[in-house]
Structures are given as structure tokens and as C-alpha cells.
Amino acid sequence: MTNHGDDALSSRTGAPDGDDRLSEDRSLLQQRLAVRELIDTEVSYLHVLQLCASDIRSRLQQLPQGDLDVLFSNIDDIIKVNSRLLHDLQETASREEEQVQLIGNAFLEFQEELEQVYKVYCASYEQALLLVETYRKEPELQREIQGIIEAVLPQAGPSGLSFLLVIPLQRITKYPLLLQKILENTLPDASAYAVLQRATSALQDVVTNINEYKRRKEVASKYTKVEPLSLRERLARINTHTLSKKTTRLSQLLKQEAGLVPRTEDKEFDDLEERFHWVSLCVTELKSNVAAYLDNLEAFLRFRPQDYNLEIPEGPVVQYCYLARDLQLQAFPEFKQQLEAQVWQPLCSLAKALAGPQNLIKKRLDKLLDFERVEEKLLEVGSVTYEEEAARHTYQALNSLLVAELPQFNQLAMRWLGQILCTFVTLQRDLAKQVLQRAEDSLAQPLLPGAERQVQALLSRYGPGKLYQVTSNISGAGTLDLTLPRGHIVALLQNKDTKGNSSRWLVDTGGHRGYVPAGKLEVYHVVPSEEELRGQERPHRDSQHQTPEPISAPVPSVPAVTQVVAMYPFMARSSHEVSLQAGQRVTVLEAQDKKGNPEWSLVEISDANKKHRRTGFCNVNFFQTNEQPLKWTMWKDVEFRKLQQLAQDHTAS
């Protein structure tokens, strides 16, 4: 009696009987197993990807980097996306009652990212398989690759690279099946059912879109290849089939031009195509301009007027020759090398990258004519052949791919072009700064107006080794600090202050003494005036040889092979002469020139370390023998004027 009552009660209240509860428990168990399978296989899959990206890829050093980029494609991006997906899936375990719904939401959230990264990988999969086939034709290379893979992933077996490459494709196609399995073990009235249903459908769409994208890429790759064919090869490809296609396309085009049939309008694509052609024109023009720029730079480097005797008596000519040689030996060649590497080569690469889309756009026009003809036939007859249907799908694939990817390509090309232009401008700016810096280092700073007499006074009192020039304006802050303008000449008294600070030097301006920052001083090189240089240069204007003719003016006798000291700087005007600095020690090798002129001696000078020696002729009026040491403190203005007068007499003679 009790059992019948319980059955009646159960029937009236709608409570599940024992079989229903058993079925629900079985479904719940299957659901949990399906969830566990999803998470566990995701962990295993991600582990294999990480081994491919780290251990296997890093050990395949015998393969070119380009091959590795194709084989492993964007595996790093896949690892990033799937790592975040796995983290979210594992987080659902702590909320068991809502776990299934959270899993569905997670896949809906990652739908777009999964499609984007797996699109790229799947599109390069066929090219990766072609590389695998080429490796198999080289047994030794194949054994090396197989050994590396088996050492890291023994489960790969003899398939090797093929096993690794197909894993991401298998995984993305398995997601809808795993979600479908969870969905099948979820009660239709459960709150998670609708979410799981949407997630399963979304992942099926992802797989469909990836397959369609892969098909479009395969079609595009067929037409983006630019083959440099000769006329004979082009003629060999002509047959009745190609002639028929070209004739049909020409007929379709003529009918459109005559207005007999409408032309397909595609405003979106037309705008993209116009933008692409504008970018292509910019790249072509810039490449032409940079090529002309490099040619002109090459011609400029071949012309070296500073290597010739210009026979111009002006002092700055000598300084120009030194600077020009320095720039042409280092600054300009370095600029040319950087220009070729950082501007010309990237520009050529960009122009090469434009060739594929250009060919694809051209092929789209041909396929559009085929498409329009098939559409007309479909309206008239109601059916088309298999070949005509394939032509129809080919146009749709090309058009869809161009509309989807041309905006990104145009944007990347513009960014690439902008970076090249910025680099071009930066290199020219750096060259200008470098030339200016070298000019400032090579040429002495001009004296301030009226400073010649002050320099002569400091030179006679302290000598040339103590003279410094102010490189920038100095504003004295302390009582003993000096305020000096840029270009002022001072004499060094002490290279530190009373507290031992070597950054403050005690100097004499010729009227005042005080401290100035050491960092704003540089050694001043005494340069002869233009009148003095003309006195040295004018004899050369009347003779073709490099040493002067004898003159009747009395000159001091200099014994052969002796040590002398330069009294005043001497500027060499040819390769037969040698430049001297005031106070520099000189060894006299011959007391006269080749024609017996005692005013010019063959001398030898060396640097501070005595590693580099130079020989050449120098005027004996500019140095004094070592037996009578030069005393700069006793050098009077009248002696300097005597030297000037001697140079003028030399010129007059």
C-alpha cells in the first residue's frame, strides 16, 4: 500500500523517479568528464606548442631563418592566446555550479582572437609542408631534424615535422567537438545550455571562416607570383583555351565600353585600389629620387679638389683642404654606407612587396570580366558549367581577400614609407651636425675684434703652450670668477684653484686675473695672418717647383743634422713642405734646398711618442737653433715685426 501511495504522490508532484535521477547523474558525470577532457587536452596541447617554440625551434639552427619563420609561423601568438584561454578555463574549476556556463562565456570571449591567430597559421601551412618535402630529399638533413624532434617529443614518432605542423590545425577543429560533447550532456532547461549552444556555434563559424580564408589565400598565392617570362615562354603558354578566355574577356570589355552591358560597380574596392596606386606611385618616385641622390653622392666623392695644388695664397684654403680630406675619408663614406643600408635597401624591399598586390589587382579585373559573363549566363539560362562556377568563386575569393587585406596593406606600406623618410631626414641631419662639429674642431675659432694685440702680449709673456680660447660665454658668479665672451684668449696660470679643485683654472686675460671653468677652455692654436701666409705663398706663384729660388737676403746659417726650435707656426703649402707649431723641436737633415738655397732646410719632425715621423722643407726664419734656447718671455713686438719685414723682403725679391 505504501509503495502505491508513494508512486501516486510522485506522479502528482512531478518529482523524478529513480530512473530519471540515474539518467541525470549519468549526464552530469559525462559532462564533468567532457569538461575535464577539454582542460586536460588544452594543458597537453599548450605544453607541446611551448616545446616547439623553445626547444625544437632553437635547435634547428641548420635551417635558414626564413624556413623557421614559415615552419613555425605565428606559433608565439598562438601560445599567448591559448595560455590566457587555459587560465580562464582552469579558473572555472573553483565555481563548480557555474563552470559549464563560464566555459561557454570564455570561448565566446576568445572567438575573434582564436580566429585571427589560427588564420595566419593555417594560411602558411601548405608552404610549410612544401619545405618538409624538400628536407626529405636530403637524407642527412632529414636525419638531423628527426633526431632533434624525437629527443624533445618522442611521441612525434617517424612523422617528425609533419606531426608538429598539423597539431594547431587539429586543435582548432576539435574545439567545436569538445563543446558539443559538453552541450549534449547538459539539460536543455539548464541556464548554461544557451551559452554553450552559442559557443559551439561560434567555434564552428571560426573553423568555417578559417577554411574559407585558407582557400582565398591559396587562390591569391596562385596569382601573386610574378614570373619573369621571356617572349618565347609567353608564346609557349598560348593555346586554344587561353585564346578563348582572352577573346571572351575582350568581348565583355568592349560591350561594357559600348554601353551594351552594365559594368559592376564596387565603390569600396575602387577607393582601396586608388589608395594603393597612390602609395605605389610614392614609393616609385622616392626610389627614383634616392637612386639619383646616391649617384650624385658617388660623383661628389670622386671629385677631390683638395688633393691638388690650387695655388691660392689665402690662408683658409689650407684649412679647407684639411677639413675636406677628413670629410671625404670618413664622414661622407659613412653617410653613403648608412644611406644604402637604412634607406635604399628598405625602399627596394617595400617596392618588391608591392609587386604581389599589384599583380593580384590586375588578375581581379580579368576574373571580374569572367564573373560578369557567368552572371549574365546564369540569368539567361539558369545554369552554368562546373568550370564557369569555379571562375565565379575565384573572383569572389580574390575580391573578398583584397577588400579585407588592402586596407591593412596600405596602412603598413604608408607606415613603412614614413619610417624610411624619417630615417632619410635623420641621416642628413646627423651628417650636417657631424660636418659642423668637424669644421669647428679643424678650424681655429676667430679672434674677437681688436684682440690681435692682446694675443701678441700674452704670447710674448707666456708662450703658445699656455694660451687657451673660451668655447662659450662665461658668467662669473664668485668674487674671483671672470666673465668672458666666447672666443676670448687667456693664458693659463694654474690648472686648479686654492682648494685643489681642478675644474676651476686661474687665468690671465692680459688685464685681469681670475678663475674660469676648465670645461669651457680649449687649447688655442696660433694661426698666421693672411699677410704672413701670402708672404710664404707668393714665391710659389712664380715657380712650378715646390721649393723657393735662392734670394739675396742674409739668412741665419743652420748646421746640418742639428736640433732647432720653431719660433712661430709654419703652414705647409704642398706635400714637399712640413707644418710646424710654435715651440716644436725640429731635426735639420739638410741645411739648404736642392738648388742650394740656404733659406730652406730639409727637416724631420715627430709626434710626442716618436712613433710617426715626417720630413719636408721649412723656412729657416721660423726657427732658432737649440744652442740658443728660445725665451718666450723676452720676445718683443719689435722682433715679431722684424720677422714680418723679412717675409715682405723675401716676397719683394
XYZ file of C-alpha atoms in Angstrom:
653
model
C 0.000 0.000 0.000
C 2.827 2.347 0.878
C 4.552 1.861 -2.474
C 1.385 2.629 -4.378
C 0.936 5.775 -2.315
C 4.483 6.871 -2.995
C 4.036 6.263 -6.708
C 0.845 8.235 -6.709
C 2.482 11.064 -4.810
C 5.419 11.061 -7.150
C 3.098 11.128 -10.107
C 1.066 14.009 -8.695
C 4.085 16.189 -7.681
C 6.155 15.570 -10.846
C 9.273 14.583 -8.881
C 11.809 12.457 -10.841
C 11.739 8.785 -10.223
C 14.812 6.607 -9.739
C 15.476 6.122 -13.461
C 15.344 9.867 -14.152
C 17.715 10.614 -11.305
C 20.072 7.948 -12.564
C 19.954 9.452 -16.067
C 20.682 12.943 -14.698
C 23.571 11.660 -12.656
C 24.959 9.873 -15.684
C 24.662 13.054 -17.789
C 26.325 15.116 -15.073
C 29.169 12.629 -14.872
C 29.619 12.674 -18.648
C 29.541 16.477 -18.589
C 32.284 16.623 -15.956
C 34.372 14.128 -17.907
C 33.946 16.224 -21.062
C 34.990 19.362 -19.157
C 37.984 17.525 -17.739
C 38.935 16.311 -21.220
C 38.742 19.872 -22.561
C 41.024 21.301 -19.861
C 43.494 18.380 -19.728
C 43.948 18.273 -23.506
C 44.398 22.047 -23.534
C 47.222 21.709 -20.987
C 48.888 18.982 -23.061
C 48.444 20.946 -26.302
C 49.943 24.121 -24.863
C 52.901 22.140 -23.479
C 53.676 20.743 -26.949
C 53.471 24.230 -28.501
C 55.908 25.614 -25.938
C 58.369 22.785 -26.635
C 58.131 23.556 -30.361
C 58.721 27.266 -29.833
C 61.576 26.920 -27.338
C 63.486 23.632 -27.571
C 62.860 22.410 -31.122
C 62.985 25.753 -32.962
C 66.136 26.833 -31.127
C 67.924 23.564 -32.003
C 67.130 23.656 -35.719
C 69.975 26.086 -36.377
C 70.969 24.253 -39.555
C 67.811 25.613 -41.206
C 67.680 29.186 -42.601
C 65.772 31.728 -40.534
C 63.295 32.149 -43.380
C 62.451 28.436 -43.237
C 61.930 28.597 -39.475
C 59.584 31.558 -39.896
C 57.467 29.525 -42.332
C 57.533 26.268 -40.358
C 56.587 27.783 -37.010
C 54.720 30.778 -38.437
C 52.982 32.732 -35.643
C 53.217 29.973 -33.045
C 54.249 32.545 -30.423
C 50.950 34.413 -30.898
C 49.008 31.149 -30.612
C 50.798 30.341 -27.348
C 49.865 33.745 -25.905
C 46.159 33.425 -26.795
C 45.840 29.795 -25.688
C 47.696 30.468 -22.437
C 45.117 33.093 -21.490
C 42.280 30.785 -22.573
C 43.674 27.935 -20.446
C 43.990 30.239 -17.449
C 40.315 31.199 -17.724
C 39.257 27.563 -18.154
C 41.213 26.494 -15.083
C 39.695 29.344 -13.072
C 36.213 27.853 -13.640
C 37.076 24.788 -11.520
C 36.600 26.788 -8.312
C 32.967 27.560 -9.278
C 31.629 24.104 -9.997
C 27.963 25.062 -10.204
C 28.636 27.729 -12.844
C 31.622 26.015 -14.503
C 29.888 24.969 -17.715
C 28.378 28.409 -18.275
C 31.740 30.094 -17.579
C 33.415 27.799 -20.115
C 30.890 28.830 -22.752
C 31.457 32.514 -21.964
C 35.222 32.031 -22.158
C 35.060 30.647 -25.700
C 32.689 33.398 -26.778
C 35.159 35.951 -25.433
C 38.133 34.383 -27.256
C 36.271 33.723 -30.528
C 37.810 36.596 -32.530
C 41.341 36.157 -31.176
C 41.333 32.433 -31.931
C 40.150 33.085 -35.465
C 42.803 35.719 -36.135
C 45.849 33.754 -34.915
C 44.801 30.425 -36.426
C 44.001 32.092 -39.760
C 47.616 33.145 -40.115
C 48.962 29.731 -39.137
C 46.641 27.785 -41.418
C 47.384 30.088 -44.364
C 51.118 29.231 -44.214
C 50.558 25.512 -43.537
C 50.755 24.431 -47.196
C 54.021 26.302 -47.697
C 55.422 24.638 -44.567
C 54.533 21.202 -45.973
C 56.438 22.029 -49.165
C 59.526 22.753 -47.063
C 59.121 19.412 -45.268
C 59.093 17.668 -48.652
C 62.326 19.367 -49.688
C 64.014 18.236 -46.444
C 63.053 14.645 -47.166
C 65.060 14.810 -50.387
C 68.191 15.409 -48.273
C 68.619 12.251 -46.110
C 71.341 13.666 -43.872
C 69.378 16.833 -43.081
C 66.216 14.798 -42.548
C 68.025 12.541 -40.020
C 69.293 15.589 -38.096
C 65.810 17.138 -37.930
C 64.222 13.825 -36.939
C 66.795 13.284 -34.187
C 66.123 16.715 -32.659
C 62.341 16.222 -32.686
C 62.465 12.698 -31.197
C 64.809 13.903 -28.437
C 62.301 16.561 -27.382
C 58.984 14.879 -28.304
C 59.306 11.080 -28.530
C 55.560 10.811 -29.242
C 56.118 12.531 -32.597
C 57.412 9.230 -33.989
C 58.629 8.925 -37.599
C 56.287 11.707 -38.779
C 58.589 14.307 -37.251
C 57.893 17.792 -38.566
C 54.614 16.778 -40.173
C 53.332 15.678 -36.769
C 54.221 19.024 -35.193
C 52.865 21.191 -38.002
C 49.386 19.662 -38.012
C 48.824 19.926 -34.240
C 47.421 23.523 -34.247
C 45.066 22.665 -37.142
C 43.757 19.625 -35.285
C 43.244 21.632 -32.108
C 41.192 24.462 -33.611
C 38.911 21.960 -35.380
C 38.449 19.970 -32.161
C 37.072 22.833 -30.066
C 33.541 22.642 -31.555
C 33.503 18.856 -30.938
C 34.568 19.222 -27.295
C 31.961 21.925 -26.693
C 29.322 19.841 -28.462
C 30.113 16.931 -26.141
C 29.612 19.153 -23.085
C 26.410 20.527 -24.623
C 24.990 17.037 -25.225
C 25.350 16.223 -21.520
C 23.723 19.481 -20.381
C 19.982 19.624 -19.641
C 18.109 21.762 -22.179
C 16.429 23.712 -19.385
C 19.739 24.499 -17.660
C 20.883 28.120 -17.681
C 24.231 27.128 -19.233
C 22.636 25.381 -22.206
C 22.017 28.505 -24.283
C 25.530 29.837 -23.611
C 27.107 26.524 -24.597
C 24.978 26.401 -27.709
C 26.177 29.863 -28.799
C 29.803 28.958 -28.004
C 29.601 25.742 -30.034
C 28.095 27.583 -32.989
C 30.699 30.359 -32.687
C 33.607 27.896 -32.793
C 32.059 26.150 -35.799
C 31.939 29.552 -37.525
C 35.599 30.083 -36.604
C 36.570 26.825 -38.318
C 34.435 27.702 -41.373
C 35.972 31.174 -41.646
C 39.498 29.786 -41.321
C 38.863 27.270 -44.101
C 37.433 29.995 -46.341
C 40.368 32.270 -45.580
C 42.778 29.442 -46.354
C 41.015 28.832 -49.676
C 41.233 32.518 -50.583
C 44.911 32.577 -49.736
C 45.551 29.593 -51.936
C 43.751 31.300 -54.815
C 45.642 34.532 -54.208
C 49.029 32.808 -53.973
C 48.407 31.375 -57.430
C 48.129 34.873 -58.939
C 50.555 36.895 -56.782
C 53.604 35.121 -58.170
C 55.366 37.384 -60.629
C 57.273 35.202 -63.088
C 59.890 36.904 -65.291
C 58.967 35.127 -68.535
C 60.659 35.667 -71.869
C 58.676 36.283 -75.058
C 59.233 32.693 -76.162
C 57.939 31.357 -72.831
C 54.880 33.575 -73.049
C 54.136 32.384 -76.571
C 54.568 28.763 -75.467
C 51.790 29.198 -72.910
C 49.273 30.337 -75.503
C 46.802 27.628 -76.511
C 43.219 27.423 -77.661
C 41.906 27.575 -74.096
C 43.829 30.759 -73.184
C 42.908 32.354 -76.505
C 39.249 31.592 -75.885
C 39.369 33.141 -72.390
C 41.147 36.273 -73.580
C 38.776 36.677 -76.507
C 35.746 36.336 -74.228
C 37.156 38.902 -71.779
C 37.919 41.344 -74.571
C 34.409 40.937 -75.919
C 32.937 41.568 -72.472
C 35.106 44.673 -72.032
C 34.100 46.077 -75.437
C 30.419 45.578 -74.688
C 30.842 47.469 -71.422
C 32.679 50.304 -73.145
C 29.906 50.492 -75.730
C 27.253 50.573 -73.023
C 25.618 47.330 -74.168
C 26.021 45.647 -70.781
C 26.341 47.268 -67.332
C 29.658 47.423 -65.527
C 29.853 46.064 -61.982
C 30.261 48.935 -59.522
C 32.264 48.385 -56.325
C 32.875 51.725 -54.606
C 34.649 50.147 -51.625
C 37.203 48.346 -53.759
C 37.689 51.308 -56.119
C 38.645 53.536 -53.171
C 41.091 50.928 -51.864
C 42.629 50.451 -55.305
C 43.084 54.203 -55.767
C 44.795 54.431 -52.387
C 47.072 51.517 -53.243
C 48.120 53.035 -56.583
C 48.846 56.337 -54.835
C 51.137 54.548 -52.346
C 52.815 52.663 -55.212
C 53.450 55.927 -57.061
C 55.025 57.489 -53.947
C 57.329 54.500 -53.483
C 58.357 54.530 -57.152
C 59.108 58.272 -57.135
C 61.045 58.093 -53.872
C 63.074 55.137 -55.113
C 63.966 57.070 -58.270
C 64.949 60.154 -56.249
C 67.100 58.194 -53.789
C 68.838 56.433 -56.701
C 69.668 59.824 -58.240
C 70.786 61.089 -54.827
C 73.193 58.151 -54.450
C 74.554 58.655 -57.966
C 75.214 62.341 -57.267
C 76.831 61.480 -53.944
C 79.099 58.971 -55.687
C 80.105 61.613 -58.238
C 80.721 64.099 -55.433
C 83.044 61.683 -53.635
C 85.068 61.117 -56.817
C 85.820 64.845 -57.157
C 88.610 65.869 -54.749
C 89.909 69.383 -55.421
C 91.739 69.401 -52.096
C 94.206 66.814 -53.417
C 95.571 69.276 -55.977
C 97.776 72.336 -55.585
C 95.238 75.108 -56.134
C 97.939 77.827 -55.928
C 95.621 80.107 -53.981
C 97.591 82.107 -51.404
C 94.734 82.647 -48.952
C 95.191 81.072 -45.512
C 91.705 79.470 -45.239
C 92.485 77.352 -48.327
C 94.897 75.233 -46.310
C 92.348 74.765 -43.566
C 89.690 73.863 -46.140
C 91.945 71.169 -47.620
C 92.470 69.569 -44.212
C 88.744 69.590 -43.484
C 87.752 68.331 -46.950
C 90.167 65.395 -46.748
C 88.837 64.478 -43.307
C 85.226 64.557 -44.503
C 85.850 62.591 -47.696
C 87.850 59.906 -45.957
C 85.361 59.249 -43.176
C 82.191 61.331 -42.794
C 80.820 61.143 -46.352
C 81.638 57.437 -46.956
C 79.977 56.535 -43.648
C 76.917 58.561 -44.629
C 76.741 56.804 -48.008
C 77.009 53.387 -46.359
C 74.244 54.204 -43.853
C 72.060 55.642 -46.610
C 72.314 52.453 -48.650
C 71.656 50.167 -45.663
C 68.918 52.137 -43.885
C 67.109 53.878 -46.772
C 67.856 52.307 -50.146
C 67.586 48.635 -49.183
C 64.327 49.039 -47.174
C 62.909 51.085 -50.055
C 63.756 48.307 -52.535
C 62.141 45.766 -50.198
C 58.988 47.876 -50.000
C 58.844 48.190 -53.794
C 59.240 44.420 -54.064
C 56.420 43.878 -51.562
C 54.091 45.949 -53.771
C 54.529 43.620 -56.744
C 52.276 40.866 -55.358
C 49.220 43.051 -54.656
C 49.707 44.838 -57.982
C 49.526 41.532 -59.836
C 46.543 40.434 -57.726
C 44.604 43.618 -58.567
C 45.324 43.071 -62.251
C 44.097 39.468 -62.049
C 40.965 40.610 -60.238
C 39.997 42.686 -63.280
C 40.317 39.623 -65.543
C 38.316 37.482 -63.120
C 35.681 40.217 -62.819
C 35.057 40.026 -66.573
C 34.661 36.236 -66.252
C 32.319 36.707 -63.295
C 30.118 39.207 -65.142
C 29.820 36.904 -68.157
C 28.861 33.941 -65.920
C 26.281 36.072 -64.090
C 24.714 37.062 -67.421
C 24.534 33.416 -68.499
C 23.050 32.410 -65.150
C 20.258 34.959 -65.605
C 19.593 33.901 -69.183
C 19.931 30.106 -68.950
C 19.593 29.441 -65.246
C 22.619 27.145 -65.030
C 26.376 27.207 -65.639
C 29.095 24.634 -66.125
C 31.454 23.469 -63.378
C 34.312 25.470 -64.881
C 32.200 28.616 -65.034
C 31.122 28.134 -61.415
C 34.789 27.751 -60.421
C 35.607 31.038 -62.221
C 32.767 32.694 -60.358
C 34.090 31.506 -56.991
C 37.631 32.528 -57.921
C 36.568 36.139 -58.465
C 34.607 36.171 -55.207
C 37.618 34.817 -53.323
C 40.009 37.376 -54.846
C 37.655 40.285 -54.284
C 36.908 39.314 -50.679
C 40.597 38.894 -49.894
C 41.549 42.260 -51.432
C 38.733 44.122 -49.697
C 39.736 42.562 -46.373
C 43.513 42.989 -46.622
C 44.185 46.010 -48.858
C 43.347 48.494 -46.046
C 45.874 46.819 -43.759
C 48.463 46.614 -46.538
C 48.015 50.295 -47.448
C 48.369 51.283 -43.816
C 51.517 49.204 -43.302
C 53.033 50.462 -46.556
C 52.409 54.085 -45.536
C 53.953 53.446 -42.119
C 56.943 51.761 -43.758
C 57.333 54.645 -46.197
C 57.100 57.173 -43.349
C 59.841 55.403 -41.393
C 62.103 55.408 -44.445
C 61.575 59.154 -44.922
C 62.232 59.835 -41.224
C 65.441 57.821 -41.439
C 66.488 59.735 -44.558
C 65.949 63.080 -42.835
C 67.693 61.901 -39.658
C 70.776 60.734 -41.574
C 71.069 64.097 -43.337
C 70.613 65.955 -40.061
C 73.297 63.834 -38.386
C 75.631 64.426 -41.333
C 75.147 68.183 -41.036
C 75.889 68.071 -37.308
C 78.952 65.911 -37.898
C 80.319 68.218 -40.596
C 79.763 71.245 -38.383
C 81.496 69.559 -35.452
C 84.466 68.527 -37.585
C 84.685 72.048 -39.000
C 84.721 73.535 -35.509
C 87.410 71.070 -34.456
C 89.548 71.614 -37.563
C 89.338 75.378 -37.912
C 90.554 77.741 -35.241
C 87.929 79.991 -33.717
C 88.143 83.566 -34.996
C 89.535 86.156 -32.664
C 87.320 88.844 -31.289
C 87.708 92.281 -32.928
C 90.842 94.073 -31.697
C 92.215 91.007 -29.905
C 95.369 90.546 -32.015
C 97.452 92.873 -29.818
C 96.237 91.118 -26.669
C 97.201 87.731 -28.127
C 100.676 89.009 -29.029
C 101.128 90.318 -25.482
C 100.057 87.009 -23.921
C 102.185 85.078 -26.418
C 105.308 87.115 -25.653
C 104.788 86.711 -21.910
C 103.616 83.099 -21.526
C 104.400 81.363 -24.837
C 101.986 79.448 -27.139
C 101.690 76.398 -24.883
C 99.797 78.384 -22.228
C 97.214 80.031 -24.467
C 93.574 78.899 -24.365
C 90.382 80.099 -26.020
C 86.932 80.373 -24.406
C 84.487 77.998 -26.156
C 81.258 79.514 -24.746
C 80.212 82.579 -22.787
C 81.287 82.564 -19.119
C 79.342 84.401 -16.416
C 81.331 84.736 -13.214
C 79.370 84.010 -10.043
C 82.047 84.483 -7.365
C 84.309 87.361 -6.389
C 87.373 85.920 -8.167
C 85.418 84.476 -11.109
C 85.768 86.126 -14.501
C 83.035 86.965 -17.007
C 84.298 86.355 -20.537
C 82.703 86.140 -24.006
C 83.086 83.205 -26.353
C 86.305 83.382 -28.391
C 88.336 85.333 -25.786
C 92.022 84.336 -25.458
C 93.532 83.784 -21.995
C 96.805 82.448 -20.591
C 96.816 79.598 -18.076
C 98.450 80.405 -14.746
C 97.393 77.410 -12.672
C 95.199 74.369 -13.511
C 93.422 74.326 -10.126
C 92.127 76.735 -7.511
C 93.405 77.272 -3.964
C 91.341 74.321 -2.701
C 92.805 71.924 -5.250
C 89.695 71.910 -7.468
C 90.945 71.087 -10.983
C 87.672 72.142 -12.610
C 88.488 75.857 -11.951
C 91.582 77.284 -13.591
C 93.408 80.517 -12.779
C 93.944 82.509 -15.986
C 95.272 85.871 -17.145
C 93.251 87.857 -19.711
C 96.026 90.363 -20.314
C 94.430 92.812 -17.898
C 92.700 90.777 -15.205
C 93.341 87.514 -13.406
C 90.690 85.166 -12.081
C 89.049 81.737 -12.228
C 87.074 80.222 -15.109
C 85.540 76.734 -15.643
C 88.138 74.389 -17.176
C 85.473 72.727 -19.324
C 84.944 75.969 -21.257
C 88.554 76.298 -22.374
C 90.388 74.673 -25.271
C 93.972 74.973 -26.462
C 94.424 77.894 -28.827
C 96.490 77.134 -31.941
C 98.184 80.240 -33.253
C 97.409 80.674 -36.956
C 99.447 83.089 -39.120
C 97.636 86.053 -40.568
C 96.749 86.241 -44.249
C 99.602 88.700 -44.853
C 102.099 86.250 -43.372
C 100.650 83.371 -45.383
C 100.826 85.448 -48.560
C 104.466 86.117 -47.700
C 105.025 82.379 -47.633
C 102.855 81.543 -50.650
C 103.802 84.230 -53.209
C 107.149 82.699 -54.261
C 105.249 79.588 -55.322
C 103.037 81.517 -57.684
C 106.040 82.331 -59.912
C 107.574 78.841 -59.980
C 106.384 75.346 -60.751
C 108.678 73.548 -58.275
C 107.784 73.226 -54.599
C 110.906 74.834 -53.038
C 111.703 78.560 -53.494
C 114.549 80.073 -55.510
C 117.581 81.451 -53.671
C 117.348 85.066 -52.546
C 119.991 87.582 -51.714
C 118.700 88.450 -48.269
C 121.016 87.352 -45.452
C 119.749 84.283 -43.610
C 120.993 82.567 -40.491
C 123.236 79.585 -41.002
C 121.802 76.307 -39.749
C 124.225 73.384 -39.308
C 123.211 70.025 -40.822
C 121.693 67.351 -38.589
C 121.022 69.524 -35.540
C 118.132 70.259 -33.201
C 116.244 73.552 -33.525
C 113.071 75.022 -32.025
C 110.276 76.621 -34.077
C 109.843 80.307 -33.203
C 106.497 80.658 -34.991
C 103.955 78.345 -36.642
C 104.693 77.470 -40.267
C 101.877 76.283 -42.580
C 102.867 73.764 -45.288
C 101.501 74.537 -48.749
C 102.417 71.332 -50.561
C 103.458 67.752 -49.910
C 107.177 68.827 -50.159
C 106.856 71.062 -47.078
C 106.022 70.286 -43.458
C 103.904 72.293 -40.990
C 105.328 73.395 -37.626
C 103.863 74.646 -34.344
C 105.488 77.343 -32.258
C 107.871 75.789 -29.723
C 108.104 72.468 -31.591
C 111.505 70.729 -31.742
C 112.836 70.016 -35.238
C 115.780 67.956 -36.558
C 117.561 69.586 -39.522
C 118.652 66.934 -42.056
C 119.944 69.271 -44.807
C 120.777 72.952 -44.313
C 119.626 74.028 -47.808
C 117.196 73.013 -50.536
C 118.065 71.087 -53.713
C 119.099 74.292 -55.518
C 121.383 75.421 -52.742
C 119.013 77.983 -51.226
C 120.107 78.273 -47.553
C 116.765 79.855 -46.555
C 115.000 76.447 -46.871
C 116.143 73.382 -44.929
C 115.086 69.736 -45.076
C 113.792 68.906 -41.582
C 112.244 65.982 -39.709
C 109.574 66.201 -37.008
C 107.949 63.517 -34.860
C 104.925 63.268 -32.572
C 105.052 63.114 -28.769
C 105.578 59.326 -28.724
C 108.139 59.485 -31.565
C 106.232 56.795 -33.446
C 105.328 58.834 -36.536
C 107.977 60.910 -38.340
C 107.528 63.375 -41.190
C 110.112 65.098 -43.375
C 109.852 68.172 -45.566
C 111.215 71.645 -46.253
C 110.691 74.613 -43.939
C 111.807 78.256 -43.931
C 114.731 78.672 -41.500
C 113.465 82.127 -40.496
C 110.757 80.378 -38.443
C 113.056 78.514 -36.004
C 116.095 79.037 -33.823
C 118.998 76.702 -33.003
C 118.942 74.670 -29.799
C 122.231 76.145 -28.611
C 120.391 79.425 -28.029
C 117.060 78.349 -26.411
C 114.076 80.443 -27.272
C 112.965 82.599 -24.338
C 109.340 83.482 -24.902
C 109.286 85.915 -22.014
C 111.869 88.094 -23.836
C 110.080 88.000 -27.183
C 109.216 91.616 -28.021
C 106.825 93.061 -30.544
C 109.760 94.519 -32.426
C 111.176 91.044 -33.047
C 107.867 89.911 -34.480
C 107.807 92.959 -36.752
C 111.333 92.110 -37.903
C 110.143 88.659 -38.908
C 107.225 90.180 -40.806
C 109.593 92.615 -42.552
C 111.859 89.716 -43.504
C 108.945 87.880 -45.064
C 107.973 91.031 -47.008
C 111.544 91.451 -48.270
C 111.501 87.796 -49.286
C 108.321 88.461 -51.260
C 109.653 91.564 -52.936
C 112.775 89.770 -54.061
